[in-house]
């Protein structure tokens, strides 16, 4: 068995929680042999203390232990964690009931005892893939925030658009949009934050101008769709990455309108990529429902009236239906992620 050439990041500390000293030491020896930094705990309470002190990203825990069992440990971590912790449980082959319970309280994966090295390697590889996706998502968010930081819109605007986009996608997936698989939804959600990335090319004098734009300024502002869209299209052509294609669709087309009166290409109806149609509604909903320096937040009724009146004009009718079905949850996002009121005087 070749364990030398596997492509696993060794930078993670792993917390091993196991009351059987023999089993813990065996596992720890193996993980150390693969160059991981290890924390050890002999029961759930000890494990929780170590988790709070060192915040390891990866935990391998037994389930039945004295003082605090693995279920309680997982439940508590899920309540307290700030960044996602990947939790693998150790379980006996015949112990299906406990395994299901562990997954229910929030475990990500499991390893059958006695631990088989090849299986352990596969499980750690799965954790690594999740970490990569998480860091990719954080990088995308940070870049989007950087591009947005000159405008009055805040990081919370991006967070709200992201969550509203997910809610709309999930609803559409349940209502006939079978192209919205869970992988596609995650991509659209994660790329939605880039919608205004092209604003990096808009000068400050235009970007933050109070009051109405002149025709020329409006033209400059509108350019953000093409500037960002073309940048992403070029990288998409080089890489063929599906995620970048979705990002390009969103960035290029989030100001198109269902009736063809939007920009930059005056696309209409289903010619507008679905991801862009969804983000368009999430973005406008947030602009209406949140407070901005130049306007208070509109009431729920006023937002609904505006969005419904744009059904078939600005917005895809099917996405307006999704909005109406998800209205309560969408408002919860806006309220939970409100901006602190700090506008320049
Ligand atoms: Fe925009
Ligand atoms: Fe926006």
Coordinates of C-alpha atoms and ligand atoms in Angstrom, one line a residue:
X1 CA 0.0 0.0 0.0
X2 CA 1.5 3.3 -1.1
X3 CA 0.8 6.0 1.5
X4 CA 3.7 8.2 0.4
X5 CA 2.3 9.8 -2.8
X6 CA -1.1 10.9 -1.6
X7 CA -2.1 14.5 -2.2
X8 CA -3.3 15.6 1.2
X9 CA -2.6 18.8 2.9
X10 CA -0.7 18.2 6.1
X11 CA -1.2 21.6 7.5
X12 CA -4.2 20.6 9.6
X13 CA -4.2 19.8 13.3
X14 CA -6.4 16.8 14.1
X15 CA -8.1 16.3 17.4
X16 CA -8.4 12.7 18.3
X17 CA -11.0 12.0 21.0
X18 CA -11.0 8.4 22.2
X19 CA -11.3 6.9 25.7
X20 CA -9.5 3.6 24.9
X21 CA -5.9 4.5 25.4
X22 CA -4.7 1.7 23.1
X23 CA -7.0 2.7 20.2
X24 CA -6.2 6.4 20.6
X25 CA -2.4 5.8 20.6
X26 CA -2.6 3.5 17.6
X27 CA -4.5 6.1 15.6
X28 CA -2.3 9.0 16.8
X29 CA 0.9 7.1 15.9
X30 CA -0.5 6.6 12.3
X31 CA -1.6 10.2 11.9
X32 CA 1.7 11.5 13.2
X33 CA 3.5 9.2 10.7
X34 CA 1.6 11.1 8.0
X35 CA 2.9 14.4 9.5
X36 CA -0.2 15.8 11.0
X37 CA -0.1 17.8 14.2
X38 CA -2.2 15.9 16.8
X39 CA -4.2 16.9 19.9
X40 CA -5.5 14.1 22.1
X41 CA -8.4 13.8 24.4
X42 CA -9.7 10.9 26.5
X43 CA -13.3 11.9 26.7
X44 CA -15.9 14.3 25.2
X45 CA -15.4 16.9 28.0
X46 CA -11.6 16.9 27.5
X47 CA -12.2 17.0 23.7
X48 CA -14.5 20.1 24.1
X49 CA -11.9 21.9 26.2
X50 CA -9.2 21.3 23.5
X51 CA -11.6 22.3 20.8
X52 CA -12.3 25.6 22.6
X53 CA -8.6 26.3 23.2
X54 CA -7.1 25.3 19.8
X55 CA -10.0 25.3 17.3
X56 CA -8.8 22.3 15.2
X57 CA -10.5 22.1 11.8
X58 CA -10.7 18.3 11.9
X59 CA -11.9 16.0 14.7
X60 CA -12.0 12.2 14.9
X61 CA -14.1 11.1 17.8
X62 CA -15.3 8.0 19.4
X63 CA -19.0 7.9 20.3
X64 CA -19.3 6.0 23.6
X65 CA -17.1 7.7 26.2
X66 CA -17.3 8.5 29.9
X67 CA -18.1 12.1 31.2
X68 CA -19.3 13.4 27.9
X69 CA -20.1 11.1 25.0
X70 CA -19.3 11.8 21.3
X71 CA -22.9 12.8 20.5
X72 CA -22.9 15.6 23.1
X73 CA -19.5 16.7 22.0
X74 CA -20.6 17.0 18.3
X75 CA -23.8 18.8 19.3
X76 CA -21.9 21.3 21.4
X77 CA -19.3 21.9 18.8
X78 CA -22.0 22.6 16.1
X79 CA -23.5 25.2 18.4
X80 CA -20.3 27.0 19.2
X81 CA -18.1 26.7 16.2
X82 CA -17.3 29.9 14.2
X83 CA -15.6 28.2 11.3
X84 CA -16.8 24.8 10.1
X85 CA -15.2 21.8 11.8
X86 CA -15.1 18.5 10.0
X87 CA -16.0 15.7 12.3
X88 CA -15.4 12.0 11.7
X89 CA -16.8 9.5 14.1
X90 CA -15.4 6.1 15.0
X91 CA -18.0 3.4 15.1
X92 CA -18.3 -0.3 15.4
X93 CA -19.4 -2.2 12.2
X94 CA -22.7 -3.4 13.7
X95 CA -23.6 -0.1 15.3
X96 CA -25.9 1.4 12.6
X97 CA -28.2 3.0 15.2
X98 CA -25.4 5.1 16.8
X99 CA -24.0 6.0 13.4
X100 CA -27.3 7.4 12.2
X101 CA -27.6 9.3 15.5
X102 CA -24.1 10.7 15.1
X103 CA -24.9 11.9 11.5
X104 CA -28.1 13.4 12.8
X105 CA -26.4 15.5 15.4
X106 CA -23.9 16.8 12.9
X107 CA -21.0 14.3 12.1
X108 CA -19.7 14.6 8.6
X109 CA -18.3 11.1 8.1
X110 CA -17.4 7.8 9.9
X111 CA -14.7 5.2 10.2
X112 CA -15.4 1.6 11.2
X113 CA -13.3 0.3 14.1
X114 CA -10.7 -1.2 14.0
X115 CA -9.4 1.6 11.8
X116 CA -8.2 0.5 8.4
X117 CA -5.4 2.7 7.1
X118 CA -6.7 2.8 3.5
X119 CA -10.1 3.8 4.7
X120 CA -8.7 6.5 7.0
X121 CA -6.8 7.9 4.1
X122 CA -10.0 8.1 2.0
X123 CA -11.9 9.8 4.8
X124 CA -9.2 12.4 5.3
X125 CA -9.2 13.0 1.6
X126 CA -12.9 13.8 1.7
X127 CA -12.3 16.2 4.5
X128 CA -9.6 17.9 2.4
X129 CA -11.9 18.4 -0.5
X130 CA -14.3 20.2 1.8
X131 CA -11.5 22.4 3.2
X132 CA -10.5 23.3 -0.4
X133 CA -14.0 24.3 -1.3
X134 CA -14.3 26.4 1.8
X135 CA -11.1 28.3 1.2
X136 CA -12.0 28.8 -2.4
X137 CA -15.4 30.2 -1.3
X138 CA -13.7 32.5 1.2
X139 CA -11.2 33.7 -1.4
X140 CA -14.0 34.6 -3.8
X141 CA -15.8 36.4 -1.1
X142 CA -12.7 38.4 -0.1
X143 CA -12.1 39.4 -3.7
X144 CA -15.7 40.5 -4.1
X145 CA -15.5 42.5 -0.9
X146 CA -12.3 44.2 -2.1
X147 CA -13.9 45.2 -5.4
X148 CA -17.0 46.5 -3.5
X149 CA -15.2 48.3 -0.7
X150 CA -15.2 51.7 -2.5
X151 CA -19.0 51.8 -2.9
X152 CA -21.5 52.4 -0.2
X153 CA -22.5 48.8 -0.3
X154 CA -21.1 46.7 2.5
X155 CA -19.9 43.1 3.0
X156 CA -23.3 42.4 4.5
X157 CA -24.9 43.3 1.1
X158 CA -22.8 40.5 -0.4
X159 CA -23.7 38.1 2.4
X160 CA -27.4 38.9 2.0
X161 CA -27.4 38.5 -1.7
X162 CA -25.6 35.2 -1.3
X163 CA -28.1 33.7 1.1
X164 CA -31.1 35.1 -0.8
X165 CA -29.7 33.6 -4.0
X166 CA -29.5 30.2 -2.3
X167 CA -33.0 30.4 -1.0
X168 CA -34.4 31.3 -4.4
X169 CA -32.3 28.5 -6.1
X170 CA -33.5 25.9 -3.6
X171 CA -37.1 26.9 -4.1
X172 CA -36.8 26.8 -7.9
X173 CA -35.1 23.4 -7.7
X174 CA -38.2 22.1 -5.8
X175 CA -40.5 23.7 -8.4
X176 CA -39.4 22.2 -11.7
X177 CA -36.0 23.7 -12.3
X178 CA -34.2 20.4 -12.3
X179 CA -31.0 22.0 -13.8
X180 CA -30.5 23.4 -10.3
X181 CA -28.7 20.4 -8.8
X182 CA -27.2 20.9 -5.3
X183 CA -23.7 21.3 -6.9
X184 CA -25.0 24.0 -9.3
X185 CA -26.8 25.8 -6.5
X186 CA -23.6 25.9 -4.4
X187 CA -21.7 27.4 -7.5
X188 CA -24.4 30.0 -8.1
X189 CA -24.5 30.9 -4.4
X190 CA -20.8 31.3 -4.1
X191 CA -20.3 33.2 -7.4
X192 CA -23.3 35.6 -6.7
X193 CA -21.0 37.7 -4.6
X194 CA -19.0 38.6 -7.6
X195 CA -21.9 40.3 -9.5
X196 CA -20.4 43.8 -9.2
X197 CA -16.7 42.9 -9.4
X198 CA -16.5 45.1 -12.6
X199 CA -17.0 48.2 -10.5
X200 CA -13.3 48.2 -9.8
X201 CA -13.1 49.9 -13.2
X202 CA -15.6 52.6 -12.4
X203 CA -14.0 55.8 -11.1
X204 CA -14.8 57.0 -7.6
X205 CA -16.4 60.2 -8.8
X206 CA -19.0 58.2 -10.6
X207 CA -19.3 55.3 -8.2
X208 CA -20.1 57.4 -5.2
X209 CA -21.8 60.3 -6.8
X210 CA -24.7 61.5 -4.8
X211 CA -27.8 62.3 -6.9
X212 CA -28.6 61.6 -10.5
X213 CA -26.1 60.4 -13.1
X214 CA -25.6 62.3 -16.3
X215 CA -26.0 60.2 -19.5
X216 CA -22.2 59.8 -19.7
X217 CA -21.9 58.8 -16.1
X218 CA -24.7 56.3 -16.5
X219 CA -22.9 54.8 -19.5
X220 CA -19.7 54.5 -17.5
X221 CA -21.5 52.9 -14.6
X222 CA -23.2 50.3 -16.9
X223 CA -19.8 49.3 -18.1
X224 CA -19.2 47.3 -14.9
X225 CA -21.1 44.4 -16.3
X226 CA -18.9 44.1 -19.4
X227 CA -15.6 44.8 -17.7
X228 CA -16.2 42.1 -15.1
X229 CA -17.9 39.7 -17.5
X230 CA -15.1 39.9 -20.1
X231 CA -12.5 39.4 -17.5
X232 CA -14.2 36.2 -16.3
X233 CA -15.0 35.1 -19.8
X234 CA -11.3 35.2 -20.7
X235 CA -10.3 33.1 -17.7
X236 CA -13.2 30.7 -18.5
X237 CA -11.9 30.3 -22.0
X238 CA -8.4 29.4 -20.7
X239 CA -9.6 27.0 -18.0
X240 CA -12.9 25.7 -19.2
X241 CA -14.0 25.8 -15.5
X242 CA -17.8 25.5 -15.1
X243 CA -17.7 27.7 -12.0
X244 CA -16.1 30.5 -14.0
X245 CA -18.7 30.2 -16.7
X246 CA -21.4 30.7 -14.1
X247 CA -19.5 33.6 -12.6
X248 CA -19.2 35.2 -16.0
X249 CA -23.0 34.7 -16.7
X250 CA -23.8 36.4 -13.4
X251 CA -21.4 39.3 -13.7
X252 CA -22.2 40.0 -17.4
X253 CA -26.0 39.6 -17.2
X254 CA -27.2 40.6 -13.7
X255 CA -28.7 43.9 -15.1
X256 CA -30.5 42.3 -18.1
X257 CA -34.3 42.4 -17.8
X258 CA -36.8 39.7 -18.8
X259 CA -38.5 42.0 -21.3
X260 CA -35.2 42.8 -23.0
X261 CA -34.9 46.3 -21.8
X262 CA -31.8 45.7 -19.6
X263 CA -28.1 45.9 -20.3
X264 CA -25.4 45.2 -21.6
X265 CA -26.8 42.9 -24.3
X266 CA -30.6 43.5 -24.1
X267 CA -31.1 39.8 -23.7
X268 CA -34.7 38.7 -23.0
X269 CA -36.5 35.8 -21.4
X270 CA -34.6 32.6 -21.1
X271 CA -31.8 33.9 -23.2
X272 CA -30.6 35.5 -20.0
X273 CA -28.7 32.8 -18.1
X274 CA -30.7 31.5 -15.2
X275 CA -28.0 32.3 -12.6
X276 CA -28.1 35.9 -13.7
X277 CA -31.9 36.1 -13.5
X278 CA -31.8 34.7 -9.9
X279 CA -29.1 37.0 -8.7
X280 CA -30.8 40.0 -10.4
X281 CA -33.8 39.5 -8.2
X282 CA -31.8 38.8 -5.0
X283 CA -29.7 42.0 -5.6
X284 CA -32.7 44.2 -6.2
X285 CA -34.6 42.7 -3.3
X286 CA -31.7 43.6 -1.0
X287 CA -31.4 47.1 -2.4
X288 CA -35.1 47.6 -1.7
X289 CA -35.4 45.9 1.6
X290 CA -32.2 47.2 3.2
X291 CA -31.3 50.6 4.4
X292 CA -28.8 52.6 2.3
X293 CA -27.3 56.0 3.1
X294 CA -29.6 57.6 0.5
X295 CA -32.8 55.7 1.5
X296 CA -34.5 53.9 4.3
X297 CA -35.4 50.3 3.9
X298 CA -38.8 49.9 2.2
X299 CA -41.6 48.0 4.0
X300 CA -42.3 44.4 3.2
X301 CA -45.5 45.4 1.4
X302 CA -43.8 48.0 -0.7
X303 CA -40.9 45.6 -1.7
X304 CA -43.5 42.9 -2.6
X305 CA -45.5 45.4 -4.7
X306 CA -42.5 46.6 -6.6
X307 CA -41.2 43.1 -7.3
X308 CA -44.6 41.8 -8.3
X309 CA -45.2 44.8 -10.6
X310 CA -41.9 43.9 -12.4
X311 CA -43.0 40.3 -13.0
X312 CA -42.4 39.7 -16.7
X313 CA -40.8 43.1 -17.1
X314 CA -37.6 43.2 -15.1
X315 CA -37.9 39.8 -13.5
X316 CA -38.5 36.2 -14.7
X317 CA -42.1 35.4 -13.6
X318 CA -41.0 32.0 -12.2
X319 CA -38.4 33.7 -10.0
X320 CA -41.0 36.2 -8.7
X321 CA -43.1 33.1 -7.8
X322 CA -40.2 31.7 -5.9
X323 CA -39.7 35.1 -4.2
X324 CA -43.3 35.0 -3.0
X325 CA -43.0 31.5 -1.7
X326 CA -39.8 32.3 0.2
X327 CA -40.7 35.8 1.3
X328 CA -40.6 35.0 5.1
X329 CA -37.1 33.4 4.9
X330 CA -35.8 36.1 2.6
X331 CA -36.8 38.8 5.1
X332 CA -35.2 36.8 7.9
X333 CA -31.9 37.1 6.0
X334 CA -32.2 40.8 5.6
X335 CA -33.1 41.3 9.2
X336 CA -30.4 39.0 10.6
X337 CA -27.7 40.6 8.4
X338 CA -28.7 44.2 8.8
X339 CA -26.0 46.8 8.4
X340 CA -25.0 49.0 11.3
X341 CA -26.3 52.5 10.6
X342 CA -23.1 54.5 9.9
X343 CA -23.5 56.8 7.0
X344 CA -21.2 59.8 6.3
X345 CA -22.8 63.0 7.4
Ligands
LIG1 FE1 -24.4 45.7 -10.8
LIG2 FE1 -25.2 44.4 -5.6

